[in-house]
Amino acid sequence: MDPVPTEAPAVPTGTSTPRARGARRVERLCHATGVLLVLSGLAHLVVFAVDGGPWDGPVSWRKPVTFGVSFGVTLIAVAWVTSYLRVGPRLRTLLLVVFAADCVVEVGGITLQAWRGVPSHLDMETPFDTAVSMTLAVGGGVLVVLLTVFAVASFRHRPSGPAGMDLAVRSGFAVLLVALASGAAMIARGVVLTRTGHQEAAYHSTAPLKPLHGVSLHAVLVLPALAWLLSRTPWSEPLRRRILYAAIGSYVTAVIGAGVWAAFAY
């Protein structure tokens, strides 16, 4: 007598598992938080248009504008790009939650000090200003650690995604490491000058490294976004690869140029 066939157990799809749902939740959290940070930066651009004042310098509306937009865009980009990394779902969720919270703290502290009319970084004039400044410095260190973990993960295991995404993600994180190094250098040099009584020099010491920091910060969004767009075209894979290589070369050239300018201006 033939055995009665039994129905094979259903295999849950990747989109129905609790881990996948958790990944989607943390991504939505990061995207929503990033949008709010960008809107905060744009709102302060309106404040600057109404209130006026200097655009440059340690006390200006430029800081909540640029930091709000930059941190918001970076948070959205990191949440998206890390979906291509081979990182455990729980670890990725934890890192993204901490990263999102740190972005809010950084932008919040900078915005608070702008409304108070005092410098946000390297300001040790009062105990409260010192607390804010040191919080931002520690937050910057946390950002360096988190993004370095993601960068290392991108090189330990080949990122997934459409053709060219692995190269774009790895290149983006490699250039991002330059941004992290330049940011850490700005904070370290500024703190040393402040602690040795050279407050004004500390405020101006970051200027040479700002272009290098700004240019290299967003490669982790620009290059993967280009790879994603190219994958939607009907062009051949060799052509898409050549375009991506050209874009990476151009980006690296811009970073080197900003680095050379920083070296001469430092």
CSV table of N, CA and C in Angstrom, one decimal, residues 17-92:
chain,number,residue,atom,x,y,z
A,17,THR,N,9.5,36.7,7.8
A,17,THR,CA,10.1,36.3,9.0
A,17,THR,C,10.1,37.5,9.9
A,18,PRO,N,10.2,37.3,11.3
A,18,PRO,CA,10.2,38.4,12.2
A,18,PRO,C,11.5,39.2,12.0
A,19,ARG,N,12.6,38.5,11.7
A,19,ARG,CA,13.9,39.3,11.5
A,19,ARG,C,13.7,40.3,10.3
A,20,ALA,N,13.1,39.8,9.2
A,20,ALA,CA,12.9,40.7,8.0
A,20,ALA,C,12.0,41.9,8.4
A,21,ARG,N,10.9,41.5,9.2
A,21,ARG,CA,10.0,42.6,9.6
A,21,ARG,C,10.8,43.6,10.5
A,22,GLY,N,11.6,43.1,11.4
A,22,GLY,CA,12.4,44.0,12.2
A,22,GLY,C,13.4,44.9,11.4
A,23,ALA,N,13.9,44.3,10.3
A,23,ALA,CA,14.8,45.1,9.5
A,23,ALA,C,14.1,46.2,8.8
A,24,ARG,N,12.9,45.9,8.3
A,24,ARG,CA,12.1,46.9,7.7
A,24,ARG,C,11.7,48.0,8.7
A,25,ARG,N,11.4,47.6,9.9
A,25,ARG,CA,11.0,48.6,10.9
A,25,ARG,C,12.2,49.6,11.2
A,26,VAL,N,13.4,49.0,11.4
A,26,VAL,CA,14.5,49.9,11.7
A,26,VAL,C,14.8,50.8,10.5
A,27,GLU,N,14.7,50.3,9.3
A,27,GLU,CA,14.9,51.1,8.1
A,27,GLU,C,13.9,52.2,8.0
A,28,ARG,N,12.6,51.9,8.3
A,28,ARG,CA,11.6,53.0,8.3
A,28,ARG,C,11.9,54.0,9.4
A,29,LEU,N,12.4,53.6,10.5
A,29,LEU,CA,12.7,54.5,11.6
A,29,LEU,C,13.9,55.4,11.1
A,30,CYS,N,14.9,54.8,10.5
A,30,CYS,CA,16.0,55.6,10.1
A,30,CYS,C,15.6,56.6,8.9
A,31,HIS,N,14.8,56.1,8.0
A,31,HIS,CA,14.3,57.0,6.9
A,31,HIS,C,13.5,58.1,7.5
A,32,ALA,N,12.6,57.9,8.4
A,32,ALA,CA,11.7,58.9,8.9
A,32,ALA,C,12.6,59.9,9.7
A,33,THR,N,13.5,59.4,10.5
A,33,THR,CA,14.4,60.3,11.3
A,33,THR,C,15.3,61.1,10.4
A,34,GLY,N,15.8,60.5,9.3
A,34,GLY,CA,16.6,61.2,8.4
A,34,GLY,C,15.8,62.3,7.7
A,35,VAL,N,14.6,62.1,7.3
A,35,VAL,CA,13.8,63.1,6.7
A,35,VAL,C,13.5,64.3,7.6
A,36,LEU,N,13.3,64.0,8.9
A,36,LEU,CA,13.1,65.0,9.9
A,36,LEU,C,14.3,65.9,10.1
A,37,LEU,N,15.5,65.2,10.1
A,37,LEU,CA,16.7,66.0,10.2
A,37,LEU,C,17.0,66.9,9.0
A,38,VAL,N,16.7,66.4,7.8
A,38,VAL,CA,16.8,67.2,6.6
A,38,VAL,C,15.8,68.4,6.6
A,39,LEU,N,14.6,68.1,7.0
A,39,LEU,CA,13.6,69.2,7.1
A,39,LEU,C,14.0,70.2,8.2
A,40,SER,N,14.6,69.8,9.3
A,40,SER,CA,15.1,70.7,10.3
A,40,SER,C,16.2,71.6,9.7
A,41,GLY,N,17.1,71.0,8.9
A,41,GLY,CA,18.2,71.8,8.2
A,41,GLY,C,17.6,72.8,7.3
A,42,LEU,N,16.6,72.4,6.5
A,42,LEU,CA,16.0,73.3,5.5
A,42,LEU,C,15.2,74.4,6.2
A,43,ALA,N,14.6,74.1,7.3
A,43,ALA,CA,13.8,75.1,8.1
A,43,ALA,C,14.8,76.2,8.6
A,44,HIS,N,16.0,75.8,9.0
A,44,HIS,CA,17.0,76.8,9.5
A,44,HIS,C,17.6,77.6,8.4
A,45,LEU,N,17.4,77.1,7.2
A,45,LEU,CA,17.8,77.9,6.0
A,45,LEU,C,16.8,79.1,5.9
A,46,VAL,N,15.6,78.8,6.2
A,46,VAL,CA,14.6,79.9,6.2
A,46,VAL,C,14.9,80.9,7.3
A,47,VAL,N,15.2,80.3,8.5
A,47,VAL,CA,15.6,81.2,9.6
A,47,VAL,C,16.7,82.1,9.3
A,48,PHE,N,17.7,81.5,8.6
A,48,PHE,CA,18.9,82.3,8.2
A,48,PHE,C,18.4,83.4,7.2
A,49,ALA,N,17.5,83.1,6.3
A,49,ALA,CA,17.1,84.1,5.3
A,49,ALA,C,16.3,85.3,6.0
A,50,VAL,N,15.6,84.9,7.1
A,50,VAL,CA,14.9,86.0,7.8
A,50,VAL,C,15.8,86.7,8.8
A,51,ASP,N,16.6,86.0,9.6
A,51,ASP,CA,17.3,86.6,10.7
A,51,ASP,C,18.7,87.2,10.2
A,52,GLY,N,19.2,86.6,9.1
A,52,GLY,CA,20.5,87.1,8.6
A,52,GLY,C,21.6,86.6,9.5
A,53,GLY,N,22.7,87.4,9.5
A,53,GLY,CA,23.9,87.1,10.2
A,53,GLY,C,24.9,86.5,9.3
A,54,PRO,N,26.1,86.2,9.9
A,54,PRO,CA,27.2,85.6,9.0
A,54,PRO,C,26.8,84.1,8.7
A,55,TRP,N,27.3,83.7,7.5
A,55,TRP,CA,27.1,82.3,7.1
A,55,TRP,C,28.3,81.5,7.6
A,56,ASP,N,29.5,82.0,7.6
A,56,ASP,CA,30.7,81.3,8.1
A,56,ASP,C,30.9,81.7,9.6
A,57,GLY,N,31.9,81.0,10.2
A,57,GLY,CA,32.2,81.2,11.5
A,57,GLY,C,31.6,80.2,12.5
A,58,PRO,N,32.1,80.2,13.8
A,58,PRO,CA,31.7,79.2,14.7
A,58,PRO,C,30.2,79.5,15.2
A,59,VAL,N,29.7,80.7,15.0
A,59,VAL,CA,28.3,81.0,15.4
A,59,VAL,C,27.6,81.5,14.2
A,60,SER,N,26.8,80.6,13.6
A,60,SER,CA,26.0,81.0,12.4
A,60,SER,C,24.9,80.0,12.2
A,61,TRP,N,23.9,80.4,11.4
A,61,TRP,CA,22.8,79.4,11.1
A,61,TRP,C,23.3,78.4,10.1
A,62,ARG,N,24.5,78.5,9.5
A,62,ARG,CA,25.0,77.5,8.6
A,62,ARG,C,25.1,76.2,9.2
A,63,LYS,N,25.5,76.1,10.5
A,63,LYS,CA,25.7,74.8,11.1
A,63,LYS,C,24.5,74.0,11.3
A,64,PRO,N,23.3,74.5,11.8
A,64,PRO,CA,22.1,73.6,11.8
A,64,PRO,C,21.6,73.3,10.4
A,65,VAL,N,21.9,74.2,9.5
A,65,VAL,CA,21.5,73.9,8.1
A,65,VAL,C,22.3,72.7,7.5
A,66,THR,N,23.6,72.9,7.5
A,66,THR,CA,24.4,71.9,6.9
A,66,THR,C,24.5,70.6,7.6
A,67,PHE,N,24.5,70.7,9.0
A,67,PHE,CA,24.5,69.4,9.7
A,67,PHE,C,23.2,68.7,9.7
A,68,GLY,N,22.1,69.4,9.7
A,68,GLY,CA,20.8,68.8,9.6
A,68,GLY,C,20.6,68.0,8.3
A,69,VAL,N,20.9,68.7,7.2
A,69,VAL,CA,20.8,68.1,5.9
A,69,VAL,C,21.8,66.9,5.7
A,70,SER,N,23.0,67.2,6.1
A,70,SER,CA,24.1,66.2,5.9
A,70,SER,C,23.8,64.9,6.8
A,71,PHE,N,23.5,65.1,8.0
A,71,PHE,CA,23.2,64.0,8.9
A,71,PHE,C,22.0,63.2,8.5
A,72,GLY,N,21.0,63.9,8.0
A,72,GLY,CA,19.7,63.3,7.6
A,72,GLY,C,20.0,62.4,6.3
A,73,VAL,N,20.7,63.0,5.4
A,73,VAL,CA,21.0,62.3,4.1
A,73,VAL,C,21.9,61.1,4.4
A,74,THR,N,22.9,61.2,5.3
A,74,THR,CA,23.8,60.2,5.6
A,74,THR,C,23.0,59.0,6.3
A,75,LEU,N,22.1,59.4,7.3
A,75,LEU,CA,21.4,58.3,8.0
A,75,LEU,C,20.5,57.5,7.0
A,76,ILE,N,19.8,58.2,6.1
A,76,ILE,CA,19.0,57.5,5.1
A,76,ILE,C,19.9,56.6,4.2
A,77,ALA,N,21.0,57.1,3.8
A,77,ALA,CA,22.0,56.4,2.9
A,77,ALA,C,22.5,55.1,3.6
A,78,VAL,N,22.9,55.3,4.9
A,78,VAL,CA,23.5,54.2,5.6
A,78,VAL,C,22.5,53.1,5.8
A,79,ALA,N,21.2,53.5,6.2
A,79,ALA,CA,20.2,52.5,6.4
A,79,ALA,C,19.9,51.7,5.1
A,80,TRP,N,20.0,52.4,4.0
A,80,TRP,CA,19.8,51.7,2.7
A,80,TRP,C,21.0,50.8,2.3
A,81,VAL,N,22.2,51.4,2.3
A,81,VAL,CA,23.4,50.7,1.8
A,81,VAL,C,23.7,49.5,2.7
A,82,THR,N,23.4,49.6,4.0
A,82,THR,CA,23.8,48.4,4.9
A,82,THR,C,22.9,47.2,4.6
A,83,SER,N,21.8,47.4,3.9
A,83,SER,CA,20.9,46.3,3.5
A,83,SER,C,21.6,45.3,2.6
A,84,TYR,N,22.7,45.8,1.9
A,84,TYR,CA,23.4,45.0,1.0
A,84,TYR,C,24.6,44.2,1.7
A,85,LEU,N,24.8,44.6,3.0
A,85,LEU,CA,25.9,44.0,3.7
A,85,LEU,C,25.5,42.7,4.4
A,86,ARG,N,26.5,41.8,4.5
A,86,ARG,CA,26.2,40.5,5.2
A,86,ARG,C,26.5,40.7,6.7
A,87,VAL,N,25.6,41.4,7.4
A,87,VAL,CA,25.7,41.6,8.8
A,87,VAL,C,24.4,41.0,9.4
A,88,GLY,N,24.6,40.4,10.6
A,88,GLY,CA,23.5,39.8,11.3
A,88,GLY,C,22.4,40.7,11.5
A,89,PRO,N,21.1,40.3,11.3
A,89,PRO,CA,20.0,41.3,11.4
A,89,PRO,C,19.9,42.0,12.8
A,90,ARG,N,20.1,41.2,13.8
A,90,ARG,CA,20.1,41.8,15.2
A,90,ARG,C,21.2,42.9,15.3
A,91,LEU,N,22.4,42.5,14.9
A,91,LEU,CA,23.5,43.5,15.0
A,91,LEU,C,23.2,44.7,14.2
A,92,ARG,N,22.8,44.5,13.0
A,92,ARG,CA,22.5,45.6,12.1
A,92,ARG,C,21.4,46.5,12.7
